[in-house]
Amino acid sequence: MNLEDLPLGNKSHVEFNDVQVERIRRAQQNDIENVVPFILIGGLYLTTNPSLATSKILFRVFVAARFAHTFFYLGSVRQPCRFLAFLVGLGVNSFMAINVVSRYLEDF
Protein backbone atom coordinates (compact mmCIF):
# COMPACT_ATOMS: atom_id res chain seq x y z
CA MET A 1 0.00 0.00 0.00
CA ASN A 2 1.22 3.49 -0.85
CA LEU A 3 0.23 6.86 0.54
CA GLU A 4 -1.94 7.61 -2.49
CA ASP A 5 -3.87 4.36 -1.90
CA LEU A 6 -5.05 5.27 1.62
CA PRO A 7 -8.40 6.77 0.54
CA LEU A 8 -9.24 3.47 -1.20
CA GLY A 9 -8.55 1.20 1.76
CA ASN A 10 -9.48 0.95 5.40
CA LYS A 11 -6.06 1.78 6.91
CA SER A 12 -5.23 5.14 8.40
CA HIS A 13 -1.47 4.99 7.77
CA VAL A 14 1.10 3.18 5.67
CA GLU A 15 3.65 0.83 7.23
CA PHE A 16 6.95 0.51 5.39
CA ASN A 17 8.67 -1.91 7.76
CA ASP A 18 6.95 -5.25 7.10
CA VAL A 19 9.58 -7.96 7.62
CA GLN A 20 8.30 -10.31 4.90
CA VAL A 21 7.90 -7.56 2.34
CA GLU A 22 11.45 -6.36 3.01
CA ARG A 23 12.80 -9.92 2.65
CA ILE A 24 11.04 -10.28 -0.71
CA ARG A 25 12.33 -6.87 -1.81
CA ARG A 26 15.90 -7.82 -0.91
CA ALA A 27 15.57 -11.19 -2.69
CA GLN A 28 14.30 -9.46 -5.83
CA GLN A 29 17.09 -6.87 -5.66
CA ASN A 30 19.64 -9.65 -5.28
CA ASP A 31 18.22 -11.46 -8.31
CA ILE A 32 18.44 -8.30 -10.40
CA GLU A 33 22.04 -7.70 -9.30
CA ASN A 34 23.02 -11.21 -10.42
CA VAL A 35 20.89 -11.76 -13.51
CA VAL A 36 21.89 -8.57 -15.34
CA PRO A 37 25.62 -9.49 -15.40
CA PHE A 38 24.67 -13.03 -16.46
CA ILE A 39 22.70 -11.70 -19.43
CA LEU A 40 25.58 -9.46 -20.50
CA ILE A 41 28.29 -12.07 -20.03
CA GLY A 42 26.09 -14.80 -21.52
CA GLY A 43 25.49 -12.70 -24.61
CA LEU A 44 29.20 -12.12 -25.04
CA TYR A 45 29.85 -15.82 -24.42
CA LEU A 46 27.50 -16.75 -27.25
CA THR A 47 29.60 -14.63 -29.64
CA THR A 48 32.54 -17.00 -29.11
CA ASN A 49 30.68 -19.86 -30.88
CA PRO A 50 30.60 -22.27 -27.92
CA SER A 51 29.18 -25.75 -28.32
CA LEU A 52 25.43 -25.95 -27.95
CA ALA A 53 25.67 -28.60 -25.23
CA THR A 54 28.04 -26.53 -23.10
CA SER A 55 25.91 -23.42 -23.48
CA LYS A 56 22.76 -25.27 -22.47
CA ILE A 57 24.42 -26.75 -19.42
CA LEU A 58 25.85 -23.40 -18.28
CA PHE A 59 22.59 -21.52 -18.76
CA ARG A 60 20.52 -24.21 -17.04
CA VAL A 61 22.93 -24.47 -14.11
CA PHE A 62 22.83 -20.70 -13.62
CA VAL A 63 19.02 -20.60 -13.70
CA ALA A 64 18.78 -23.53 -11.28
CA ALA A 65 21.27 -21.86 -8.93
CA ARG A 66 19.29 -18.59 -8.99
CA PHE A 67 16.02 -20.43 -8.32
CA ALA A 68 17.69 -22.26 -5.42
CA HIS A 69 19.17 -19.01 -4.07
CA THR A 70 15.79 -17.27 -4.19
CA PHE A 71 14.07 -20.27 -2.58
CA PHE A 72 16.66 -20.33 0.22
CA TYR A 73 16.39 -16.55 0.65
CA LEU A 74 12.60 -16.45 0.86
CA GLY A 75 12.44 -19.61 2.97
CA SER A 76 14.95 -18.23 5.50
CA VAL A 77 17.10 -21.33 5.05
CA ARG A 78 20.27 -21.11 7.11
CA GLN A 79 23.64 -20.53 5.55
CA PRO A 80 25.67 -21.93 3.76
CA CYS A 81 22.87 -23.07 1.39
CA ARG A 82 22.25 -19.62 -0.05
CA PHE A 83 25.97 -18.89 -0.28
CA LEU A 84 26.64 -22.14 -2.14
CA ALA A 85 23.86 -21.36 -4.63
CA PHE A 86 25.44 -17.93 -5.14
CA LEU A 87 28.85 -19.51 -5.71
CA VAL A 88 27.46 -21.79 -8.41
CA GLY A 89 26.05 -18.79 -10.28
CA LEU A 90 29.27 -16.87 -9.78
CA GLY A 91 31.22 -19.86 -11.10
CA VAL A 92 29.11 -19.97 -14.26
CA ASN A 93 29.58 -16.24 -14.84
CA SER A 94 33.32 -16.50 -14.17
CA PHE A 95 33.73 -19.45 -16.52
CA MET A 96 31.92 -17.64 -19.33
CA ALA A 97 33.83 -14.38 -18.72
CA ILE A 98 37.19 -16.17 -18.77
CA ASN A 99 36.23 -17.89 -22.03
CA VAL A 100 35.19 -14.58 -23.60
CA VAL A 101 38.40 -12.82 -22.54
CA SER A 102 40.66 -15.68 -23.60
CA ARG A 103 38.88 -16.06 -26.94
CA TYR A 104 39.20 -12.41 -27.86
CA LEU A 105 42.71 -11.97 -26.46
CA GLU A 106 44.03 -14.75 -28.66
CA ASP A 107 42.93 -12.72 -31.71
CA PHE A 108 45.33 -9.92 -30.81
PDB file of C-alpha atoms in Angstrom:
ATOM      1  CA  MET A   1       0.000   0.000   0.000  1.00  0.00           C
ATOM      2  CA  ASN A   2       1.225   3.487  -0.853  1.00  0.00           C
ATOM      3  CA  LEU A   3       0.226   6.859   0.539  1.00  0.00           C
ATOM      4  CA  GLU A   4      -1.940   7.615  -2.490  1.00  0.00           C
ATOM      5  CA  ASP A   5      -3.866   4.359  -1.902  1.00  0.00           C
ATOM      6  CA  LEU A   6      -5.048   5.273   1.622  1.00  0.00           C
ATOM      7  CA  PRO A   7      -8.403   6.766   0.543  1.00  0.00           C
ATOM      8  CA  LEU A   8      -9.243   3.469  -1.201  1.00  0.00           C
ATOM      9  CA  GLY A   9      -8.553   1.202   1.760  1.00  0.00           C
ATOM     10  CA  ASN A  10      -9.483   0.955   5.403  1.00  0.00           C
ATOM     11  CA  LYS A  11      -6.064   1.776   6.907  1.00  0.00           C
ATOM     12  CA  SER A  12      -5.234   5.142   8.403  1.00  0.00           C
ATOM     13  CA  HIS A  13      -1.474   4.988   7.774  1.00  0.00           C
ATOM     14  CA  VAL A  14       1.100   3.176   5.666  1.00  0.00           C
ATOM     15  CA  GLU A  15       3.648   0.830   7.232  1.00  0.00           C
ATOM     16  CA  PHE A  16       6.952   0.508   5.388  1.00  0.00           C
ATOM     17  CA  ASN A  17       8.674  -1.908   7.756  1.00  0.00           C
ATOM     18  CA  ASP A  18       6.954  -5.247   7.100  1.00  0.00           C
ATOM     19  CA  VAL A  19       9.580  -7.963   7.622  1.00  0.00           C
ATOM     20  CA  GLN A  20       8.299 -10.307   4.899  1.00  0.00           C
ATOM     21  CA  VAL A  21       7.904  -7.564   2.339  1.00  0.00           C
ATOM     22  CA  GLU A  22      11.449  -6.363   3.009  1.00  0.00           C
ATOM     23  CA  ARG A  23      12.801  -9.917   2.653  1.00  0.00           C
ATOM     24  CA  ILE A  24      11.036 -10.281  -0.707  1.00  0.00           C
ATOM     25  CA  ARG A  25      12.328  -6.868  -1.813  1.00  0.00           C
ATOM     26  CA  ARG A  26      15.899  -7.825  -0.907  1.00  0.00           C
ATOM     27  CA  ALA A  27      15.569 -11.187  -2.692  1.00  0.00           C
ATOM     28  CA  GLN A  28      14.301  -9.460  -5.826  1.00  0.00           C
ATOM     29  CA  GLN A  29      17.086  -6.875  -5.663  1.00  0.00           C
ATOM     30  CA  ASN A  30      19.643  -9.649  -5.276  1.00  0.00           C
ATOM     31  CA  ASP A  31      18.224 -11.461  -8.313  1.00  0.00           C
ATOM     32  CA  ILE A  32      18.443  -8.299 -10.404  1.00  0.00           C
ATOM     33  CA  GLU A  33      22.037  -7.703  -9.299  1.00  0.00           C
ATOM     34  CA  ASN A  34      23.021 -11.207 -10.421  1.00  0.00           C
ATOM     35  CA  VAL A  35      20.886 -11.765 -13.511  1.00  0.00           C
ATOM     36  CA  VAL A  36      21.890  -8.567 -15.344  1.00  0.00           C
ATOM     37  CA  PRO A  37      25.616  -9.494 -15.402  1.00  0.00           C
ATOM     38  CA  PHE A  38      24.665 -13.025 -16.462  1.00  0.00           C
ATOM     39  CA  ILE A  39      22.698 -11.699 -19.426  1.00  0.00           C
ATOM     40  CA  LEU A  40      25.575  -9.460 -20.501  1.00  0.00           C
ATOM     41  CA  ILE A  41      28.293 -12.073 -20.025  1.00  0.00           C
ATOM     42  CA  GLY A  42      26.085 -14.803 -21.520  1.00  0.00           C
ATOM     43  CA  GLY A  43      25.487 -12.696 -24.614  1.00  0.00           C
ATOM     44  CA  LEU A  44      29.204 -12.119 -25.043  1.00  0.00           C
ATOM     45  CA  TYR A  45      29.852 -15.819 -24.415  1.00  0.00           C
ATOM     46  CA  LEU A  46      27.503 -16.752 -27.255  1.00  0.00           C
ATOM     47  CA  THR A  47      29.597 -14.631 -29.644  1.00  0.00           C
ATOM     48  CA  THR A  48      32.535 -17.001 -29.107  1.00  0.00           C
ATOM     49  CA  ASN A  49      30.683 -19.861 -30.881  1.00  0.00           C
ATOM     50  CA  PRO A  50      30.603 -22.274 -27.924  1.00  0.00           C
ATOM     51  CA  SER A  51      29.185 -25.750 -28.321  1.00  0.00           C
ATOM     52  CA  LEU A  52      25.428 -25.953 -27.952  1.00  0.00           C
ATOM     53  CA  ALA A  53      25.666 -28.599 -25.230  1.00  0.00           C
ATOM     54  CA  THR A  54      28.042 -26.528 -23.098  1.00  0.00           C
ATOM     55  CA  SER A  55      25.905 -23.418 -23.482  1.00  0.00           C
ATOM     56  CA  LYS A  56      22.757 -25.269 -22.475  1.00  0.00           C
ATOM     57  CA  ILE A  57      24.423 -26.749 -19.423  1.00  0.00           C
ATOM     58  CA  LEU A  58      25.850 -23.398 -18.284  1.00  0.00           C
ATOM     59  CA  PHE A  59      22.587 -21.516 -18.758  1.00  0.00           C
ATOM     60  CA  ARG A  60      20.523 -24.210 -17.035  1.00  0.00           C
ATOM     61  CA  VAL A  61      22.931 -24.471 -14.108  1.00  0.00           C
ATOM     62  CA  PHE A  62      22.826 -20.699 -13.618  1.00  0.00           C
ATOM     63  CA  VAL A  63      19.021 -20.598 -13.701  1.00  0.00           C
ATOM     64  CA  ALA A  64      18.785 -23.533 -11.280  1.00  0.00           C
ATOM     65  CA  ALA A  65      21.274 -21.856  -8.928  1.00  0.00           C
ATOM     66  CA  ARG A  66      19.285 -18.594  -8.985  1.00  0.00           C
ATOM     67  CA  PHE A  67      16.021 -20.430  -8.315  1.00  0.00           C
ATOM     68  CA  ALA A  68      17.686 -22.259  -5.417  1.00  0.00           C
ATOM     69  CA  HIS A  69      19.166 -19.011  -4.074  1.00  0.00           C
ATOM     70  CA  THR A  70      15.786 -17.273  -4.187  1.00  0.00           C
ATOM     71  CA  PHE A  71      14.067 -20.272  -2.580  1.00  0.00           C
ATOM     72  CA  PHE A  72      16.656 -20.328   0.215  1.00  0.00           C
ATOM     73  CA  TYR A  73      16.392 -16.548   0.649  1.00  0.00           C
ATOM     74  CA  LEU A  74      12.596 -16.455   0.860  1.00  0.00           C
ATOM     75  CA  GLY A  75      12.437 -19.605   2.967  1.00  0.00           C
ATOM     76  CA  SER A  76      14.948 -18.233   5.503  1.00  0.00           C
ATOM     77  CA  VAL A  77      17.099 -21.329   5.050  1.00  0.00           C
ATOM     78  CA  ARG A  78      20.269 -21.114   7.113  1.00  0.00           C
ATOM     79  CA  GLN A  79      23.635 -20.525   5.551  1.00  0.00           C
ATOM     80  CA  PRO A  80      25.674 -21.927   3.757  1.00  0.00           C
ATOM     81  CA  CYS A  81      22.870 -23.068   1.390  1.00  0.00           C
ATOM     82  CA  ARG A  82      22.246 -19.618  -0.048  1.00  0.00           C
ATOM     83  CA  PHE A  83      25.973 -18.888  -0.285  1.00  0.00           C
ATOM     84  CA  LEU A  84      26.644 -22.144  -2.143  1.00  0.00           C
ATOM     85  CA  ALA A  85      23.862 -21.363  -4.632  1.00  0.00           C
ATOM     86  CA  PHE A  86      25.437 -17.929  -5.139  1.00  0.00           C
ATOM     87  CA  LEU A  87      28.853 -19.515  -5.707  1.00  0.00           C
ATOM     88  CA  VAL A  88      27.458 -21.794  -8.406  1.00  0.00           C
ATOM     89  CA  GLY A  89      26.047 -18.794 -10.279  1.00  0.00           C
ATOM     90  CA  LEU A  90      29.271 -16.873  -9.783  1.00  0.00           C
ATOM     91  CA  GLY A  91      31.220 -19.856 -11.099  1.00  0.00           C
ATOM     92  CA  VAL A  92      29.113 -19.975 -14.265  1.00  0.00           C
ATOM     93  CA  ASN A  93      29.582 -16.238 -14.838  1.00  0.00           C
ATOM     94  CA  SER A  94      33.320 -16.500 -14.172  1.00  0.00           C
ATOM     95  CA  PHE A  95      33.726 -19.450 -16.521  1.00  0.00           C
ATOM     96  CA  MET A  96      31.921 -17.642 -19.331  1.00  0.00           C
ATOM     97  CA  ALA A  97      33.828 -14.382 -18.720  1.00  0.00           C
ATOM     98  CA  ILE A  98      37.188 -16.166 -18.775  1.00  0.00           C
ATOM     99  CA  ASN A  99      36.230 -17.888 -22.028  1.00  0.00           C
ATOM    100  CA  VAL A 100      35.194 -14.578 -23.597  1.00  0.00           C
ATOM    101  CA  VAL A 101      38.400 -12.824 -22.543  1.00  0.00           C
ATOM    102  CA  SER A 102      40.663 -15.678 -23.603  1.00  0.00           C
ATOM    103  CA  ARG A 103      38.879 -16.063 -26.942  1.00  0.00           C
ATOM    104  CA  TYR A 104      39.198 -12.413 -27.864  1.00  0.00           C
ATOM    105  CA  LEU A 105      42.715 -11.965 -26.464  1.00  0.00           C
ATOM    106  CA  GLU A 106      44.028 -14.749 -28.661  1.00  0.00           C
ATOM    107  CA  ASP A 107      42.928 -12.721 -31.712  1.00  0.00           C
ATOM    108  CA  PHE A 108      45.329  -9.923 -30.812  1.00  0.00           C
TER     109      PHE A 108
END
